[in-house]
Every structure is written in structure tokens, then in C-alpha cells.
């Protein structure tokens, strides 16, 4: 077992042992059905976390960028499991709107520009990590007209529920613009007209 899964498994075993010991204590009147319910609830609460591909925010952000760099131009159904429901809703509105139209996204959100590319190397560093949210700094060279300069974006990750995996909730470009806020604001103001 991977180390983090082994630790979680050992934690579940200790929890199981503690629940079963409650059944056999003379001063406790815990029925077998209540104990089974407690055990099932305790195990279920950790099952989603145990299935997460990683608990490392930088690794999650890097995998998202590596596999879905063009997520803002693609059908969001392809990445639904990798993003928050709120970002999924905003990207879905954008995807429907931009079938032949120019909508909220006018530039690559990773670079906040229409022209230019991300050069190598690209690095990912966790800036903060709480139980509900993490922020990851993505450093890269911005390449334009055979020139480059260092630039960064921030990938915001959240857990939609306490027992779920970290998923992408926003990308904040080098100019500090939140993709999520940009999408929601534009579609609130102009979305009905399209």
C-alpha cells in the first residue's frame, strides 16, 4: 500500500477496534446494529479521500496543467471530475456561448494574453494548504517574439465536500485576474444576450 493509504487504513483499523470494544463494554448499551452503522459511517467518510490520486496540491495542479492545459477551450464535461461544480457550471456556460461567438474568455487564462506561449521549465509550488483549499504557484517563462521573461499563474484547489479530493476551482493569471470571476461576471452581464 502507498504510505498515505496505509496510514488511513491503519486509522480505520484502530477506529474499527474502538467501535467493537464499545460493543463489549458492560457499561455501554450499544447494540450491534448501532455499532455496524457507526462503523459503516466511519469507513465511508474516509473512502473518498483514500481514492484521491494525490493529496499533494502541487502535484494535482501540475497534472491538471499537463493533461488539460487547454481546458478553457474544451468541452468541460471532459474534466468534470477534476474541477469544482461552480467552475464546471461557469465553463459550461462559456462553452455553450462560444459556439461561433466570442464570449468571456478572450485570452489564455494561464498567461493573460492572446499571443505568446509558456516556455519550459514549468514548476509548481504549494503556497498554502488548508483542509478546504490550497493555492499553487505555477512559474514559467512567458515566450513572445523570441523573448522570454518569468511569469506566474496561481491554481486554486478546493474540496467540494470535506471528504472529497482536491480539485481545481480557479486559475488566477499573472495579472491577478480570476478566471472564475471573469466567467461569472461576463455571463451575468452579457450571457442572456447571446
Short mmCIF file of C-alpha atoms in Angstrom, two decimals:
data_model
loop_
_atom_site.label_atom_id
_atom_site.label_comp_id
_atom_site.label_asym_id
_atom_site.label_seq_id
_atom_site.Cartn_x
_atom_site.Cartn_y
_atom_site.Cartn_z
CA UNK A 1 0.00 0.00 0.00
CA UNK A 2 1.17 3.58 -0.57
CA UNK A 3 2.16 5.24 2.70
CA UNK A 4 -0.80 7.65 2.90
CA UNK A 5 -3.27 4.84 2.16
CA UNK A 6 -1.60 2.57 4.72
CA UNK A 7 -1.89 5.29 7.36
CA UNK A 8 -5.57 5.79 6.54
CA UNK A 9 -6.13 2.02 6.59
CA UNK A 10 -4.40 1.72 9.96
CA UNK A 11 -6.59 4.60 11.21
CA UNK A 12 -9.70 2.72 10.07
CA UNK A 13 -8.48 -0.44 11.82
CA UNK A 14 -7.99 1.48 15.07
CA UNK A 15 -11.43 3.03 14.63
CA UNK A 16 -12.97 -0.41 13.99
CA UNK A 17 -11.25 -1.83 17.06
CA UNK A 18 -12.54 1.08 19.19
CA UNK A 19 -16.13 0.66 17.95
CA UNK A 20 -16.06 -3.10 18.54
CA UNK A 21 -14.66 -2.58 22.02
CA UNK A 22 -17.65 -0.34 22.78
CA UNK A 23 -19.99 -3.23 21.98
CA UNK A 24 -18.44 -5.42 24.64
CA UNK A 25 -18.16 -2.84 27.44
CA UNK A 26 -20.64 -3.70 30.19
CA UNK A 27 -21.39 -0.04 30.92
CA UNK A 28 -22.32 0.68 27.27
CA UNK A 29 -25.61 -0.35 25.76
CA UNK A 30 -24.54 -0.12 22.13
CA UNK A 31 -26.44 -2.59 20.01
CA UNK A 32 -24.77 -4.49 17.19
CA UNK A 33 -26.87 -2.61 14.62
CA UNK A 34 -25.81 0.78 16.01
CA UNK A 35 -22.19 -0.35 16.06
CA UNK A 36 -22.46 -1.53 12.46
CA UNK A 37 -23.96 1.81 11.45
CA UNK A 38 -21.15 3.70 13.23
CA UNK A 39 -18.55 1.50 11.58
CA UNK A 40 -20.04 1.89 8.10
CA UNK A 41 -20.30 5.68 8.52
CA UNK A 42 -16.72 5.94 9.75
CA UNK A 43 -15.36 3.85 6.89
CA UNK A 44 -17.42 5.67 4.27
CA UNK A 45 -16.17 9.04 5.46
CA UNK A 46 -12.61 8.11 4.54
CA UNK A 47 -13.29 6.14 1.39
CA UNK A 48 -13.44 9.15 -0.94
CA UNK A 49 -10.18 10.53 0.40
CA UNK A 50 -8.44 7.16 0.06
CA UNK A 51 -9.40 7.11 -3.64
CA UNK A 52 -7.79 10.51 -4.37
CA UNK A 53 -4.96 10.29 -6.89
CA UNK A 54 -2.87 12.64 -4.71
CA UNK A 55 -3.09 14.81 -1.61
CA UNK A 56 -0.21 16.98 -2.86
CA UNK A 57 -1.66 20.28 -4.21
CA UNK A 58 1.38 20.98 -6.41
CA UNK A 59 1.14 17.51 -7.99
CA UNK A 60 -2.60 17.95 -8.61
CA UNK A 61 -2.09 21.36 -10.25
CA UNK A 62 0.77 20.03 -12.37
CA UNK A 63 -1.26 17.02 -13.52
CA UNK A 64 -4.20 19.29 -14.40
CA UNK A 65 -1.98 21.61 -16.44
CA UNK A 66 -0.14 18.73 -18.11
CA UNK A 67 -3.31 16.93 -19.20
CA UNK A 68 -5.76 19.84 -19.58
CA UNK A 69 -3.78 22.99 -20.47
CA UNK A 70 -6.49 23.99 -22.97
CA UNK A 71 -9.39 23.27 -20.59
CA UNK A 72 -10.87 26.74 -21.16
CA UNK A 73 -11.41 25.94 -24.88
CA UNK A 74 -12.63 22.36 -24.45
CA UNK A 75 -15.88 20.71 -23.52
CA UNK A 76 -15.94 20.92 -19.70
CA UNK A 77 -17.66 17.53 -19.48
CA UNK A 78 -14.21 16.02 -20.18
CA UNK A 79 -12.81 17.48 -16.93
CA UNK A 80 -15.89 17.47 -14.71
CA UNK A 81 -14.26 15.24 -12.08
CA UNK A 82 -11.15 17.47 -11.94
CA UNK A 83 -12.92 20.79 -11.24
CA UNK A 84 -15.42 22.18 -8.75
CA UNK A 85 -19.13 22.21 -9.63
CA UNK A 86 -19.04 26.04 -9.66
CA UNK A 87 -16.17 26.16 -12.18
CA UNK A 88 -17.86 23.42 -14.21
CA UNK A 89 -21.07 25.50 -14.41
CA UNK A 90 -19.16 28.62 -15.47
CA UNK A 91 -17.11 26.76 -18.10
CA UNK A 92 -20.26 25.06 -19.41
CA UNK A 93 -21.95 28.44 -19.93
CA UNK A 94 -18.83 29.64 -21.75
CA UNK A 95 -18.61 26.50 -23.89
CA UNK A 96 -22.25 26.81 -24.98
CA UNK A 97 -21.89 30.55 -25.62
CA UNK A 98 -18.75 30.37 -27.71
CA UNK A 99 -20.04 28.02 -30.37
CA UNK A 100 -19.25 30.51 -33.16
CA UNK A 101 -19.16 33.51 -30.80
CA UNK A 102 -16.58 35.39 -28.76
CA UNK A 103 -17.67 35.27 -25.15
CA UNK A 104 -15.99 35.86 -21.79
CA UNK A 105 -12.62 34.25 -22.48
CA UNK A 106 -10.61 36.37 -24.90
CA UNK A 107 -7.14 35.30 -23.76
CA UNK A 108 -5.33 32.23 -22.45
CA UNK A 109 -6.01 32.36 -18.67
CA UNK A 110 -2.61 30.80 -17.87
CA UNK A 111 -0.78 33.77 -19.43
CA UNK A 112 -3.49 36.50 -19.55
CA UNK A 113 -2.62 37.10 -23.21
CA UNK A 114 -3.84 36.22 -26.70
CA UNK A 115 -0.32 35.89 -28.06
CA UNK A 116 2.67 34.14 -26.59
CA UNK A 117 3.33 30.73 -25.11
CA UNK A 118 4.50 29.07 -21.94
CA UNK A 119 8.13 28.03 -22.15
CA UNK A 120 10.00 25.40 -20.18
CA UNK A 121 10.65 24.74 -17.42
CA UNK A 122 7.28 24.97 -15.70
CA UNK A 123 7.34 24.49 -11.93
CA UNK A 124 4.59 24.10 -9.34
CA UNK A 125 4.95 25.10 -5.68
CA UNK A 126 2.29 24.87 -2.97
CA UNK A 127 1.70 28.33 -1.47
CA UNK A 128 -0.96 27.36 1.08
CA UNK A 129 -2.89 24.27 2.04
CA UNK A 130 -5.80 24.06 4.48
CA UNK A 131 -8.43 21.36 4.91
CA UNK A 132 -10.69 23.02 2.33
CA UNK A 133 -8.46 24.99 -0.05
CA UNK A 134 -4.94 25.06 -1.46
CA UNK A 135 -3.12 27.54 -3.69
CA UNK A 136 -0.33 26.52 -6.03
CA UNK A 137 2.09 28.87 -7.78
CA UNK A 138 2.86 27.91 -11.38
CA UNK A 139 6.13 29.52 -12.53
CA UNK A 140 7.13 29.57 -16.20
CA UNK A 141 8.86 31.61 -18.91
CA UNK A 142 6.46 33.68 -20.99
CA UNK A 143 7.66 33.47 -24.60
CA UNK A 144 6.77 36.13 -27.18
CA UNK A 145 8.69 37.23 -30.28
CA UNK A 146 11.82 35.23 -29.38
CA UNK A 147 11.98 36.89 -25.97
CA UNK A 148 11.07 35.48 -22.61
CA UNK A 149 10.54 36.68 -19.09
CA UNK A 150 9.49 34.92 -15.87
CA UNK A 151 5.80 34.88 -15.15
CA UNK A 152 3.38 33.01 -12.90
CA UNK A 153 -0.22 31.93 -12.50
CA UNK A 154 -1.97 30.61 -9.41
CA UNK A 155 -4.06 27.45 -9.41
CA UNK A 156 -6.69 27.40 -6.66
CA UNK A 157 -7.84 23.98 -5.48
CA UNK A 158 -10.81 23.19 -3.23
CA UNK A 159 -12.53 20.22 -1.68
CA UNK A 160 -16.22 20.49 -2.69
CA UNK A 161 -17.08 18.42 0.42
CA UNK A 162 -14.93 17.62 3.46
CA UNK A 163 -14.38 14.02 2.33
CA UNK A 164 -13.71 14.74 -1.35
CA UNK A 165 -10.47 15.16 -3.25
CA UNK A 166 -8.85 18.49 -4.06
CA UNK A 167 -9.99 19.73 -7.48
CA UNK A 168 -9.34 22.90 -9.48
CA UNK A 169 -11.65 25.76 -8.55
CA UNK A 170 -9.94 28.69 -10.30
CA UNK A 171 -6.93 29.87 -12.27
CA UNK A 172 -5.62 33.32 -11.44
CA UNK A 173 -3.49 34.68 -14.26
CA UNK A 174 -0.29 36.70 -13.97
CA UNK A 175 -2.25 39.98 -13.89
CA UNK A 176 -4.28 38.77 -10.90
CA UNK A 177 -7.49 38.07 -12.82
CA UNK A 178 -9.64 35.21 -11.58
CA UNK A 179 -10.94 33.09 -14.45
CA UNK A 180 -13.97 32.02 -12.40
CA UNK A 181 -14.95 35.60 -11.51
CA UNK A 182 -14.38 36.72 -15.10
CA UNK A 183 -16.68 33.99 -16.44
CA UNK A 184 -19.42 34.52 -13.85
CA UNK A 185 -19.35 38.32 -14.22
CA UNK A 186 -19.42 38.27 -18.02
CA UNK A 187 -22.24 35.73 -18.25
CA UNK A 188 -24.25 37.53 -15.58
CA UNK A 189 -23.97 40.77 -17.56
CA UNK A 190 -23.99 39.62 -21.20
CA UNK A 191 -24.90 35.93 -21.21
CA UNK A 192 -28.61 36.36 -21.86
CA UNK A 193 -27.95 38.47 -24.96
CA UNK A 194 -26.08 35.62 -26.68
#
